[in-house]
């Protein structure tokens, strides 16, 4: 710890509150936001400006080791302690497993955090004893517990089984990759300059980066968006290189009428508007708060200066509430389990329930059927999900094709029968074809006959 770091005890305490909410079913980001608000309300002095970031790092680190931490607790603690004490132990164990601080400092600060709260004060000695015991036994216990698939892959059993079914040859590699830190990938706005020119600009600023797709640049070290050169001016946007494929596959031309059906936070909306002139776009998002983020992105990138964009807060499956006429291009970036982006959201496998997969597949089918009649003859519809499960990908596409005889799969380069399964990958530099560093997606594209 150095003088200007936030106090580790406070960060552990906030992360522990978030962990407890996560294990009660809240998403980690929501849980963290509530935990920091609660901590601020109970603290008379202003919070350290980087406390929230430090707590987020601790909570995310623990979530990336959730199964191991819970298995370790099972070995180290004979009777389940109070959930508040368990949560503090969990986030402290996360710090011991992925060392960010000296282990003696983690133990010391976790005990300090225990002493500062009414609910945990009496357990401070217990926290000390468990963490010291953990330090002694960690190497042996870790290698023993890693033999359990749920620990090795940090996912529930049903999740591993579904992935094995979808990707029998690659599931282990996908699950391992998904435990790593997510890459920060940018999309270069070609209206403002070339990828080569942007890479030169980064080099000039001493920022290491690699091209990983036609418009995609991976920054080797993460940066806050405010520090990304040209971000505020819309020269680049943050978007995974796999997600960037959507607009490349749609091939929009100047003046087309386009529907972006599930649009927030607007990554594809902005990309579409960058890809051609004078598009007429209906952009639909069901969640009002998330729709706000589309507006922010449109403002930052000045997308409305070269496209007519109408933003609707509506259910995309009820076109009578937003559509006036038919479209030449439709993109449906459907709600899904998000099983392809676990690197970014390590809480996902622990929040979903097995029944969610079928329920989401039903929502996706309903959206597809509602949107298909809105497509003009010879128009294209792209279905995309950031999922690697078969039910949301190939099986969804099979069922759609069986219901719609006028849907012709478009076999674009790199696709088979109009489909592309893109498991997450972290390769080297890109030269041509599919991107080399990306999250997991499924794409299907159809033309109306
Ligand atoms: C995968 S995200 C879309 C990401 C976005 N296309 C992008 O590239 O930034 C799915 C979005 O669909 C929205 N959504 C879910 N059901 C919807 C519905 N029936 N109609 C419209 N939007 C919906 C969700 O709120 C969420 O913002």
Tab-separated table of C-alpha atoms and ligand atoms in Angstrom:
chain	number	residue	atom	x	y	z
A	1	UNK	CA	0.000	0.000	0.000
A	2	UNK	CA	1.239	3.485	-0.634
A	3	UNK	CA	0.062	6.805	0.766
A	4	UNK	CA	-2.426	7.689	-1.979
A	5	UNK	CA	-4.133	4.286	-2.278
A	6	UNK	CA	-7.568	3.910	-0.768
A	7	UNK	CA	-7.509	2.096	2.584
A	8	UNK	CA	-7.534	-1.648	1.891
A	9	UNK	CA	-9.778	-2.366	4.897
A	10	UNK	CA	-12.505	-0.070	3.527
A	11	UNK	CA	-12.196	-1.537	0.032
A	12	UNK	CA	-12.483	-5.074	1.447
A	13	UNK	CA	-15.534	-4.038	3.452
A	14	UNK	CA	-17.331	-2.558	0.410
A	15	UNK	CA	-16.385	-5.559	-1.744
A	16	UNK	CA	-17.652	-7.936	0.961
A	17	UNK	CA	-21.043	-6.178	1.060
A	18	UNK	CA	-21.253	-6.495	-2.736
A	19	UNK	CA	-20.229	-10.169	-2.570
A	20	UNK	CA	-23.030	-10.894	-0.142
A	21	UNK	CA	-25.577	-9.293	-2.465
A	22	UNK	CA	-24.119	-11.154	-5.448
A	23	UNK	CA	-24.621	-14.464	-3.653
A	24	UNK	CA	-28.223	-13.393	-2.965
A	25	UNK	CA	-28.752	-12.971	-6.736
A	26	UNK	CA	-27.824	-9.344	-7.570
A	27	UNK	CA	-25.535	-8.565	-10.503
A	28	UNK	CA	-22.056	-7.618	-9.373
A	29	UNK	CA	-22.167	-4.086	-10.806
A	30	UNK	CA	-25.496	-3.346	-9.130
A	31	UNK	CA	-24.274	-4.903	-5.897
A	32	UNK	CA	-21.122	-2.763	-5.983
A	33	UNK	CA	-23.055	0.437	-6.671
A	34	UNK	CA	-25.379	-0.270	-3.716
A	35	UNK	CA	-22.457	-1.217	-1.459
A	36	UNK	CA	-20.490	1.959	-2.146
A	37	UNK	CA	-23.623	4.103	-1.624
A	38	UNK	CA	-24.276	2.366	1.686
A	39	UNK	CA	-20.674	2.821	2.776
A	40	UNK	CA	-20.730	6.525	1.832
A	41	UNK	CA	-23.957	7.067	3.779
A	42	UNK	CA	-22.407	5.494	6.887
A	43	UNK	CA	-19.068	7.332	6.625
A	44	UNK	CA	-18.886	10.911	7.981
A	45	UNK	CA	-15.841	11.922	5.893
A	46	UNK	CA	-15.635	12.058	2.083
A	47	UNK	CA	-14.632	8.737	0.502
A	48	UNK	CA	-11.228	8.259	-1.087
A	49	UNK	CA	-11.736	8.996	-4.823
A	50	UNK	CA	-10.479	5.553	-5.796
A	51	UNK	CA	-12.270	3.519	-3.151
A	52	UNK	CA	-15.042	2.395	-5.535
A	53	UNK	CA	-12.477	1.271	-8.147
A	54	UNK	CA	-10.446	-0.610	-5.521
A	55	UNK	CA	-13.572	-2.356	-4.164
A	56	UNK	CA	-14.610	-3.253	-7.718
A	57	UNK	CA	-11.221	-4.800	-8.409
A	58	UNK	CA	-11.411	-6.864	-5.200
A	59	UNK	CA	-14.985	-8.036	-5.873
A	60	UNK	CA	-14.251	-8.936	-9.517
A	61	UNK	CA	-11.076	-10.772	-8.517
A	62	UNK	CA	-13.016	-12.823	-5.975
A	63	UNK	CA	-15.775	-13.570	-8.512
A	64	UNK	CA	-13.137	-14.877	-10.954
A	65	UNK	CA	-12.276	-17.416	-8.207
A	66	UNK	CA	-15.781	-17.903	-6.794
A	67	UNK	CA	-15.927	-21.694	-6.927
A	68	UNK	CA	-12.415	-22.081	-5.495
A	69	UNK	CA	-13.113	-19.593	-2.699
A	70	UNK	CA	-16.328	-21.331	-1.666
A	71	UNK	CA	-14.630	-24.731	-1.782
A	72	UNK	CA	-11.733	-23.343	0.300
A	73	UNK	CA	-14.154	-21.946	2.860
A	74	UNK	CA	-15.708	-25.388	3.077
A	75	UNK	CA	-12.304	-26.790	4.018
A	76	UNK	CA	-11.159	-23.995	6.310
A	77	UNK	CA	-14.311	-23.327	8.306
A	78	UNK	CA	-16.140	-26.112	10.066
A	79	UNK	CA	-19.424	-24.400	10.769
A	80	UNK	CA	-20.766	-21.793	8.276
A	81	UNK	CA	-20.211	-18.369	9.860
A	82	UNK	CA	-22.596	-15.452	9.623
A	83	UNK	CA	-22.959	-14.428	5.912
A	84	UNK	CA	-21.308	-11.029	6.589
A	85	UNK	CA	-18.233	-12.780	8.024
A	86	UNK	CA	-18.221	-15.319	5.168
A	87	UNK	CA	-18.319	-12.503	2.627
A	88	UNK	CA	-15.353	-10.736	4.221
A	89	UNK	CA	-13.401	-13.995	4.262
A	90	UNK	CA	-14.332	-14.626	0.607
A	91	UNK	CA	-13.042	-11.315	-0.733
A	92	UNK	CA	-9.908	-11.508	1.420
A	93	UNK	CA	-9.235	-15.036	0.114
A	94	UNK	CA	-9.618	-13.641	-3.418
A	95	UNK	CA	-6.780	-11.229	-2.646
A	96	UNK	CA	-4.621	-14.053	-1.311
A	97	UNK	CA	-5.288	-16.126	-4.448
A	98	UNK	CA	-4.520	-13.369	-6.955
A	99	UNK	CA	-1.895	-11.473	-5.057
A	100	UNK	CA	-2.318	-7.748	-5.455
A	101	UNK	CA	-1.049	-6.907	-1.955
A	102	UNK	CA	1.366	-8.531	0.495
A	103	UNK	CA	-0.524	-11.361	2.169
A	104	UNK	CA	0.216	-10.072	5.689
A	105	UNK	CA	-1.419	-6.734	4.673
A	106	UNK	CA	-4.541	-8.538	3.399
A	107	UNK	CA	-4.920	-10.472	6.659
A	108	UNK	CA	-4.236	-7.387	8.766
A	109	UNK	CA	-6.694	-5.215	6.815
A	110	UNK	CA	-9.410	-7.885	6.735
A	111	UNK	CA	-9.174	-8.108	10.533
A	112	UNK	CA	-9.280	-4.321	10.714
A	113	UNK	CA	-12.405	-4.318	8.485
A	114	UNK	CA	-14.011	-6.923	10.756
A	115	UNK	CA	-13.326	-4.759	13.821
A	116	UNK	CA	-14.927	-1.651	12.296
A	117	UNK	CA	-18.384	-3.182	11.730
A	118	UNK	CA	-20.891	-4.117	14.414
A	119	UNK	CA	-21.903	-7.351	12.638
A	120	UNK	CA	-18.352	-8.667	12.353
A	121	UNK	CA	-16.516	-7.180	15.363
A	122	UNK	CA	-16.915	-10.256	17.540
A	123	UNK	CA	-15.539	-12.421	14.706
A	124	UNK	CA	-12.294	-10.446	14.178
A	125	UNK	CA	-10.187	-13.136	15.904
A	126	UNK	CA	-11.915	-15.826	13.848
A	127	UNK	CA	-11.209	-13.928	10.583
A	128	UNK	CA	-7.561	-13.668	11.621
A	129	UNK	CA	-7.315	-17.393	12.431
A	130	UNK	CA	-9.042	-18.542	9.203
A	131	UNK	CA	-6.932	-16.337	6.941
A	132	UNK	CA	-3.656	-17.323	8.656
A	133	UNK	CA	-4.608	-20.964	8.331
A	134	UNK	CA	-5.484	-20.327	4.670
A	135	UNK	CA	-2.050	-18.829	4.054
A	136	UNK	CA	-0.378	-21.974	5.350
A	137	UNK	CA	-2.602	-24.429	3.512
A	138	UNK	CA	-3.379	-22.533	0.301
A	139	UNK	CA	-0.913	-24.189	-2.130
A	140	UNK	CA	-1.923	-27.749	-1.181
A	141	UNK	CA	-5.657	-27.046	-0.954
A	142	UNK	CA	-5.630	-25.161	-4.225
A	143	UNK	CA	-4.106	-27.997	-6.213
A	144	UNK	CA	-6.451	-30.513	-4.563
A	145	UNK	CA	-9.577	-28.431	-5.266
A	146	UNK	CA	-8.568	-27.584	-8.842
A	147	UNK	CA	-9.323	-31.210	-9.680
A	148	UNK	CA	-13.052	-30.426	-9.373
A	149	UNK	CA	-14.377	-29.197	-12.776
A	150	UNK	CA	-16.519	-26.494	-11.156
A	151	UNK	CA	-13.381	-25.073	-9.514
A	152	UNK	CA	-11.090	-25.557	-12.523
A	153	UNK	CA	-13.599	-23.770	-14.788
A	154	UNK	CA	-15.126	-21.492	-12.148
A	155	UNK	CA	-18.653	-22.312	-13.349
A	156	UNK	CA	-21.633	-24.322	-12.096
A	157	UNK	CA	-21.844	-27.903	-13.335
A	158	UNK	CA	-24.902	-27.292	-15.567
A	159	UNK	CA	-23.102	-24.392	-17.259
A	160	UNK	CA	-20.065	-26.552	-18.048
A	161	UNK	CA	-22.340	-29.300	-19.408
A	162	UNK	CA	-24.191	-26.896	-21.736
A	163	UNK	CA	-20.935	-25.524	-23.063
A	164	UNK	CA	-19.530	-29.016	-23.606
A	165	UNK	CA	-22.666	-29.889	-25.572
A	166	UNK	CA	-22.356	-26.743	-27.734
A	167	UNK	CA	-18.590	-26.885	-28.297
A	168	UNK	CA	-17.381	-30.447	-27.599
A	169	UNK	CA	-13.889	-29.777	-28.983
A	170	UNK	CA	-13.336	-26.327	-27.499
A	171	UNK	CA	-15.329	-26.082	-24.273
A	172	UNK	CA	-12.329	-26.447	-21.940
A	173	UNK	CA	-10.331	-23.786	-23.764
A	174	UNK	CA	-13.347	-21.447	-23.785
A	175	UNK	CA	-13.929	-21.904	-20.053
A	176	UNK	CA	-10.241	-21.329	-19.296
A	177	UNK	CA	-10.108	-18.221	-21.456
A	178	UNK	CA	-13.203	-16.895	-19.745
A	179	UNK	CA	-11.373	-16.765	-16.423
A	180	UNK	CA	-8.899	-14.239	-17.743
A	181	UNK	CA	-9.114	-10.477	-17.700
A	182	UNK	CA	-11.074	-9.060	-20.646
A	183	UNK	CA	-9.121	-7.241	-23.349
A	184	UNK	CA	-9.901	-3.566	-23.977
A	185	UNK	CA	-10.697	-3.330	-27.692
A	186	UNK	CA	-11.553	-0.188	-29.644
A	187	UNK	CA	-13.296	0.349	-32.952
A	188	UNK	CA	-11.691	3.027	-35.068
A	189	UNK	CA	-14.165	5.430	-36.663
A	190	UNK	CA	-13.072	5.261	-40.298
A	191	UNK	CA	-14.802	8.588	-40.935
A	192	UNK	CA	-12.165	10.210	-38.752
A	193	UNK	CA	-9.082	8.353	-39.979
A	194	UNK	CA	-7.457	5.015	-40.745
A	195	UNK	CA	-6.542	2.244	-38.305
A	196	UNK	CA	-2.871	2.727	-39.224
A	197	UNK	CA	-3.055	6.446	-38.392
A	198	UNK	CA	-4.687	5.687	-35.043
A	199	UNK	CA	-2.028	3.081	-34.212
A	200	UNK	CA	0.651	5.709	-34.966
A	201	UNK	CA	-1.119	8.153	-32.674
A	202	UNK	CA	-1.160	5.571	-29.874
A	203	UNK	CA	2.530	4.830	-30.387
A	204	UNK	CA	3.239	8.562	-30.198
A	205	UNK	CA	1.440	8.633	-26.837
A	206	UNK	CA	3.452	5.641	-25.608
A	207	UNK	CA	0.393	3.330	-25.608
A	208	UNK	CA	1.029	-0.257	-26.722
A	209	UNK	CA	-1.628	-1.634	-29.050
A	210	UNK	CA	-2.223	-4.274	-31.735
A	211	UNK	CA	-4.664	-4.400	-34.643
A	212	UNK	CA	-6.978	-7.398	-34.035
A	213	UNK	CA	-9.626	-6.898	-36.746
A	214	UNK	CA	-10.390	-4.726	-39.768
A	215	UNK	CA	-11.283	-1.721	-37.555
A	216	UNK	CA	-10.309	-3.190	-34.178
A	217	UNK	CA	-7.402	-2.172	-31.965
A	218	UNK	CA	-6.518	-3.945	-28.715
A	219	UNK	CA	-4.887	-1.808	-26.019
A	220	UNK	CA	-2.452	-4.034	-24.140
A	221	UNK	CA	-3.064	-2.273	-20.820
A	222	UNK	CA	-6.540	-1.114	-19.830
A	223	UNK	CA	-7.162	2.647	-19.650
A	224	UNK	CA	-10.106	4.670	-18.345
A	225	UNK	CA	-12.105	5.883	-21.373
A	226	UNK	CA	-11.249	9.497	-20.530
A	227	UNK	CA	-7.573	8.660	-21.163
A	228	UNK	CA	-8.113	6.902	-24.514
A	229	UNK	CA	-6.821	9.243	-27.227
A	230	UNK	CA	-9.688	10.598	-29.336
A	231	UNK	CA	-12.460	8.876	-27.354
A	232	UNK	CA	-14.253	12.109	-26.420
A	233	UNK	CA	-14.175	13.285	-30.037
A	234	UNK	CA	-15.652	10.013	-31.346
A	235	UNK	CA	-12.457	8.927	-33.144
A	236	UNK	CA	-12.838	5.549	-31.446
A	237	UNK	CA	-15.471	3.640	-29.460
A	238	UNK	CA	-15.020	0.760	-27.030
A	239	UNK	CA	-16.379	-2.354	-28.765
A	240	UNK	CA	-15.259	-5.961	-28.832
A	241	UNK	CA	-13.816	-7.059	-32.191
A	242	UNK	CA	-16.395	-9.886	-32.475
A	243	UNK	CA	-19.257	-7.436	-31.932
A	244	UNK	CA	-17.799	-5.302	-34.732
A	245	UNK	CA	-18.484	-8.138	-37.185
A	246	UNK	CA	-22.237	-7.492	-37.000
A	247	UNK	CA	-22.169	-4.312	-39.031
A	248	UNK	CA	-19.511	-5.694	-41.365
A	249	UNK	CA	-21.846	-8.613	-42.169
A	250	UNK	CA	-24.892	-6.385	-42.702
A	251	UNK	CA	-23.192	-4.346	-45.458
A	252	UNK	CA	-25.223	-1.162	-45.295
A	253	UNK	CA	-25.203	1.271	-48.235
A	254	UNK	CA	-25.866	5.017	-48.283
A	255	UNK	CA	-29.460	6.048	-47.641
A	256	UNK	CA	-30.747	2.631	-46.476
A	257	UNK	CA	-33.607	2.237	-44.028
A	258	UNK	CA	-32.271	0.282	-41.059
A	259	UNK	CA	-33.779	-1.138	-37.864
A	260	UNK	CA	-31.550	-1.683	-34.824
A	261	UNK	CA	-33.928	-3.708	-32.685
A	262	UNK	CA	-32.306	-4.203	-29.265
A	263	UNK	CA	-29.942	-1.339	-29.257
A	264	UNK	CA	-28.552	-0.220	-25.882
A	265	UNK	CA	-25.895	0.891	-25.185
A	266	UNK	CA	-25.705	1.693	-28.883
A	267	UNK	CA	-22.424	0.091	-29.956
A	268	UNK	CA	-23.945	-1.217	-33.165
A	269	UNK	CA	-26.118	1.872	-33.673
A	270	UNK	CA	-23.049	4.099	-33.805
A	271	UNK	CA	-21.121	1.591	-35.905
A	272	UNK	CA	-23.991	1.462	-38.438
A	273	UNK	CA	-24.096	5.231	-38.663
A	274	UNK	CA	-20.324	5.320	-39.238
A	275	UNK	CA	-20.531	2.704	-41.994
A	276	UNK	CA	-22.605	4.646	-44.577
A	277	UNK	CA	-24.070	8.088	-45.254
A	278	UNK	CA	-27.628	9.247	-44.656
A	279	UNK	CA	-29.026	6.063	-43.132
A	280	UNK	CA	-32.602	6.334	-41.895
A	281	UNK	CA	-32.540	4.371	-38.653
A	282	UNK	CA	-35.167	3.256	-36.175
A	283	UNK	CA	-33.343	2.350	-32.980
A	284	UNK	CA	-35.375	0.437	-30.418
A	285	UNK	CA	-34.591	-0.311	-26.786
A	286	UNK	CA	-37.023	-1.544	-24.143
A	287	UNK	CA	-35.175	-0.225	-21.094
A	288	UNK	CA	-35.467	3.551	-20.658
A	289	UNK	CA	-32.343	3.942	-18.521
A	290	UNK	CA	-30.276	1.944	-21.007
A	291	UNK	CA	-31.731	3.967	-23.908
A	292	UNK	CA	-30.126	7.042	-22.291
A	293	UNK	CA	-26.744	5.468	-22.925
A	294	UNK	CA	-27.556	5.260	-26.642
A	295	UNK	CA	-28.206	9.027	-26.614
A	296	UNK	CA	-24.867	9.634	-24.854
A	297	UNK	CA	-23.033	7.580	-27.475
A	298	UNK	CA	-24.835	9.324	-30.335
A	299	UNK	CA	-23.864	12.711	-28.874
A	300	UNK	CA	-20.217	11.773	-28.307
A	301	UNK	CA	-19.796	10.425	-31.832
A	302	UNK	CA	-22.024	13.066	-33.502
A	303	UNK	CA	-23.684	10.214	-35.369
A	304	UNK	CA	-26.757	12.346	-36.074
A	305	UNK	CA	-24.706	14.656	-38.278
A	306	UNK	CA	-24.724	12.034	-41.025
A	307	UNK	CA	-27.738	9.777	-40.254
A	308	UNK	CA	-31.401	10.255	-39.401
A	309	UNK	CA	-31.765	8.366	-36.127
A	310	UNK	CA	-35.093	7.910	-34.328
A	311	UNK	CA	-34.711	6.405	-30.889
A	312	UNK	CA	-37.755	4.552	-29.512
A	313	UNK	CA	-38.164	3.230	-25.980
A	314	UNK	CA	-40.345	0.258	-26.916
A	315	UNK	CA	-40.659	-3.504	-27.082
A	316	UNK	CA	-39.079	-4.477	-30.406
A	317	UNK	CA	-41.611	-7.326	-30.668
A	318	UNK	CA	-44.428	-4.708	-30.947
A	319	UNK	CA	-43.535	-2.917	-34.218
A	320	UNK	CA	-46.895	-1.132	-34.269
A	321	UNK	CA	-45.379	1.117	-31.577
A	322	UNK	CA	-42.358	2.269	-33.582
A	323	UNK	CA	-42.145	1.068	-37.209
A	324	UNK	CA	-43.475	3.102	-40.065
A	325	UNK	CA	-42.718	1.073	-43.170
A	326	UNK	CA	-40.254	-1.681	-43.978
A	327	UNK	CA	-36.496	-1.892	-43.692
A	328	UNK	CA	-33.653	-2.918	-45.975
A	329	UNK	CA	-31.485	-3.981	-43.054
A	330	UNK	CA	-32.467	-5.276	-39.608
A	331	UNK	CA	-30.099	-6.138	-36.796
A	332	UNK	CA	-31.465	-8.091	-33.840
A	333	UNK	CA	-28.821	-8.152	-31.095
A	334	UNK	CA	-31.060	-10.194	-28.875
A	335	UNK	CA	-31.122	-10.487	-25.087
A	336	UNK	CA	-29.334	-13.743	-24.180
A	337	UNK	CA	-27.523	-15.614	-21.415
A	338	UNK	CA	-24.327	-13.672	-22.334
A	339	UNK	CA	-22.379	-16.935	-22.045
A	340	UNK	CA	-19.872	-15.572	-24.588
A	341	UNK	CA	-18.796	-12.575	-22.495
A	342	UNK	CA	-18.007	-14.148	-19.126
A	343	UNK	CA	-14.517	-12.588	-19.189
A	344	UNK	CA	-16.227	-9.197	-18.891
A	345	UNK	CA	-18.956	-10.306	-16.498
A	346	UNK	CA	-17.618	-13.169	-14.352
A	347	UNK	CA	-20.803	-13.076	-12.250
A	348	UNK	CA	-22.945	-14.322	-15.169
A	349	UNK	CA	-22.601	-18.103	-14.665
A	350	UNK	CA	-23.470	-17.646	-10.983
A	351	UNK	CA	-26.544	-15.490	-11.617
A	352	UNK	CA	-28.203	-17.520	-14.358
A	353	UNK	CA	-30.401	-20.507	-13.663
A	354	UNK	CA	-30.716	-23.507	-16.037
A	355	UNK	CA	-34.304	-22.530	-16.917
A	356	UNK	CA	-33.119	-19.092	-18.138
A	357	UNK	CA	-31.675	-20.623	-21.308
A	358	UNK	CA	-35.014	-21.891	-22.644
A	359	UNK	CA	-36.811	-18.777	-21.434
A	360	UNK	CA	-34.368	-16.494	-23.291
A	361	UNK	CA	-34.555	-18.693	-26.397
A	362	UNK	CA	-38.340	-18.160	-26.375
A	363	UNK	CA	-37.869	-14.378	-26.165
A	364	UNK	CA	-35.363	-14.499	-29.045
A	365	UNK	CA	-37.777	-16.524	-31.231
A	366	UNK	CA	-40.607	-14.087	-30.468
A	367	UNK	CA	-38.424	-11.141	-31.490
A	368	UNK	CA	-37.252	-12.864	-34.676
A	369	UNK	CA	-40.831	-13.667	-35.728
A	370	UNK	CA	-42.031	-10.136	-34.981
A	371	UNK	CA	-39.203	-8.529	-36.981
A	372	UNK	CA	-39.130	-10.758	-40.050
A	373	UNK	CA	-42.306	-9.251	-41.630
A	374	UNK	CA	-40.676	-5.791	-41.342
A	375	UNK	CA	-37.946	-6.731	-43.807
A	376	UNK	CA	-38.288	-5.735	-47.480
A	377	UNK	CA	-37.791	-8.372	-50.189
A	378	UNK	CA	-34.021	-8.674	-50.871
A	379	UNK	CA	-33.392	-7.075	-47.466
A	380	UNK	CA	-31.128	-8.650	-44.835
A	381	UNK	CA	-31.752	-9.551	-41.217
A	382	UNK	CA	-28.850	-10.283	-38.900
A	383	UNK	CA	-29.478	-12.210	-35.692
A	384	UNK	CA	-26.687	-11.984	-33.159
A	385	UNK	CA	-26.233	-13.132	-29.563
A	386	UNK	CA	-23.178	-12.912	-27.310
A	387	UNK	CA	-23.824	-16.519	-26.319
A	388	UNK	CA	-22.048	-19.769	-27.109
A	389	UNK	CA	-24.946	-22.047	-26.117
A	390	UNK	CA	-26.579	-24.102	-28.900
A	391	UNK	CA	-30.136	-23.259	-27.895
A	392	UNK	CA	-29.579	-19.549	-28.499
A	393	UNK	CA	-27.400	-20.112	-31.582
A	394	UNK	CA	-27.558	-22.961	-34.113
A	395	UNK	CA	-30.806	-24.400	-32.726
A	396	UNK	CA	-32.498	-21.019	-32.725
A	397	UNK	CA	-31.395	-20.516	-36.349
A	398	UNK	CA	-32.667	-23.987	-37.371
A	399	UNK	CA	-36.047	-23.291	-35.837
A	400	UNK	CA	-36.285	-19.853	-37.450
A	401	UNK	CA	-35.432	-21.235	-40.898
A	402	UNK	CA	-38.055	-23.979	-40.448
A	403	UNK	CA	-40.743	-21.371	-39.676
A	404	UNK	CA	-39.853	-18.966	-42.525
A	405	UNK	CA	-39.606	-20.456	-46.001
A	406	UNK	CA	-38.780	-17.017	-47.442
A	407	UNK	CA	-35.601	-16.700	-45.323
A	408	UNK	CA	-32.528	-17.563	-47.397
A	409	UNK	CA	-29.298	-17.960	-45.407
A	410	UNK	CA	-26.635	-15.679	-46.867
A	411	UNK	CA	-23.299	-17.411	-47.089
A	412	UNK	CA	-20.914	-14.528	-46.667
A	413	UNK	CA	-17.152	-15.191	-46.483
A	414	UNK	CA	-16.251	-16.987	-43.255
A	415	UNK	CA	-19.829	-18.243	-42.747
A	416	UNK	CA	-21.436	-21.628	-43.242
A	417	UNK	CA	-25.096	-21.689	-44.328
A	418	UNK	CA	-25.408	-18.084	-43.292
A	419	UNK	CA	-24.080	-18.749	-39.791
A	420	UNK	CA	-20.976	-18.010	-37.823
A	421	UNK	CA	-20.109	-19.510	-34.455
A	422	UNK	CA	-17.403	-17.402	-32.925
A	423	UNK	CA	-16.075	-18.872	-29.670
A	424	UNK	CA	-14.044	-16.374	-27.624
A	425	UNK	CA	-10.372	-16.175	-28.617
A	426	UNK	CA	-7.179	-14.421	-27.717
A	427	UNK	CA	-4.830	-14.874	-30.672
A	428	UNK	CA	-2.089	-12.691	-32.093
A	429	UNK	CA	-2.112	-9.799	-34.532
A	430	UNK	CA	-4.802	-9.787	-37.226
A	431	UNK	CA	-3.930	-9.937	-40.912
A	432	UNK	CA	-7.205	-10.852	-42.658
A	433	UNK	CA	-10.518	-12.663	-42.168
A	434	UNK	CA	-12.069	-13.040	-38.731
A	435	UNK	CA	-10.744	-10.961	-35.814
A	436	UNK	CA	-7.991	-12.489	-33.683
A	437	UNK	CA	-8.970	-11.240	-30.199
A	438	UNK	CA	-12.670	-11.298	-29.363
A	439	UNK	CA	-15.555	-12.444	-27.138
A	440	UNK	CA	-17.958	-15.307	-27.997
A	441	UNK	CA	-20.862	-14.726	-30.421
A	442	UNK	CA	-23.297	-16.441	-32.737
A	443	UNK	CA	-24.392	-14.743	-35.977
A	444	UNK	CA	-27.031	-15.786	-38.512
A	445	UNK	CA	-27.896	-13.695	-41.550
A	446	UNK	CA	-30.887	-14.097	-43.866
A	447	UNK	CA	-32.057	-12.472	-47.037
A	448	UNK	CA	-35.771	-12.274	-47.813
A	449	UNK	CA	-36.614	-14.034	-51.073
B	1	LIG	C1	-27.232	-7.523	-26.213
B	1	LIG	S1	-27.893	-6.025	-25.687
B	1	LIG	C2	-27.709	-5.021	-27.114
B	1	LIG	C3	-26.330	-4.441	-27.341
B	1	LIG	C4	-26.302	-3.373	-28.412
B	1	LIG	N1	-26.912	-3.816	-29.643
B	1	LIG	C5	-24.916	-2.834	-28.711
B	1	LIG	O1	-24.331	-3.218	-29.701
B	1	LIG	O2	-24.434	-1.994	-27.937
B	1	LIG	C6	-29.612	-6.368	-25.709
B	1	LIG	C7	-30.487	-5.168	-25.390
B	1	LIG	O3	-31.824	-5.518	-25.691
B	1	LIG	C8	-32.693	-4.870	-24.789
B	1	LIG	N2	-33.984	-5.582	-24.890
B	1	LIG	C9	-34.342	-6.739	-24.294
B	1	LIG	N3	-35.580	-7.091	-24.679
B	1	LIG	C10	-35.995	-6.155	-25.559
B	1	LIG	C11	-37.190	-5.966	-26.312
B	1	LIG	N4	-38.205	-6.842	-26.256
B	1	LIG	N5	-37.290	-4.889	-27.114
B	1	LIG	C12	-36.265	-3.985	-27.183
B	1	LIG	N6	-35.120	-4.109	-26.487
B	1	LIG	C13	-34.986	-5.176	-25.690
B	1	LIG	C14	-31.957	-4.980	-23.470
B	1	LIG	O4	-32.413	-4.009	-22.546
B	1	LIG	C15	-30.508	-4.745	-23.910
B	1	LIG	O5	-30.187	-3.382	-23.820
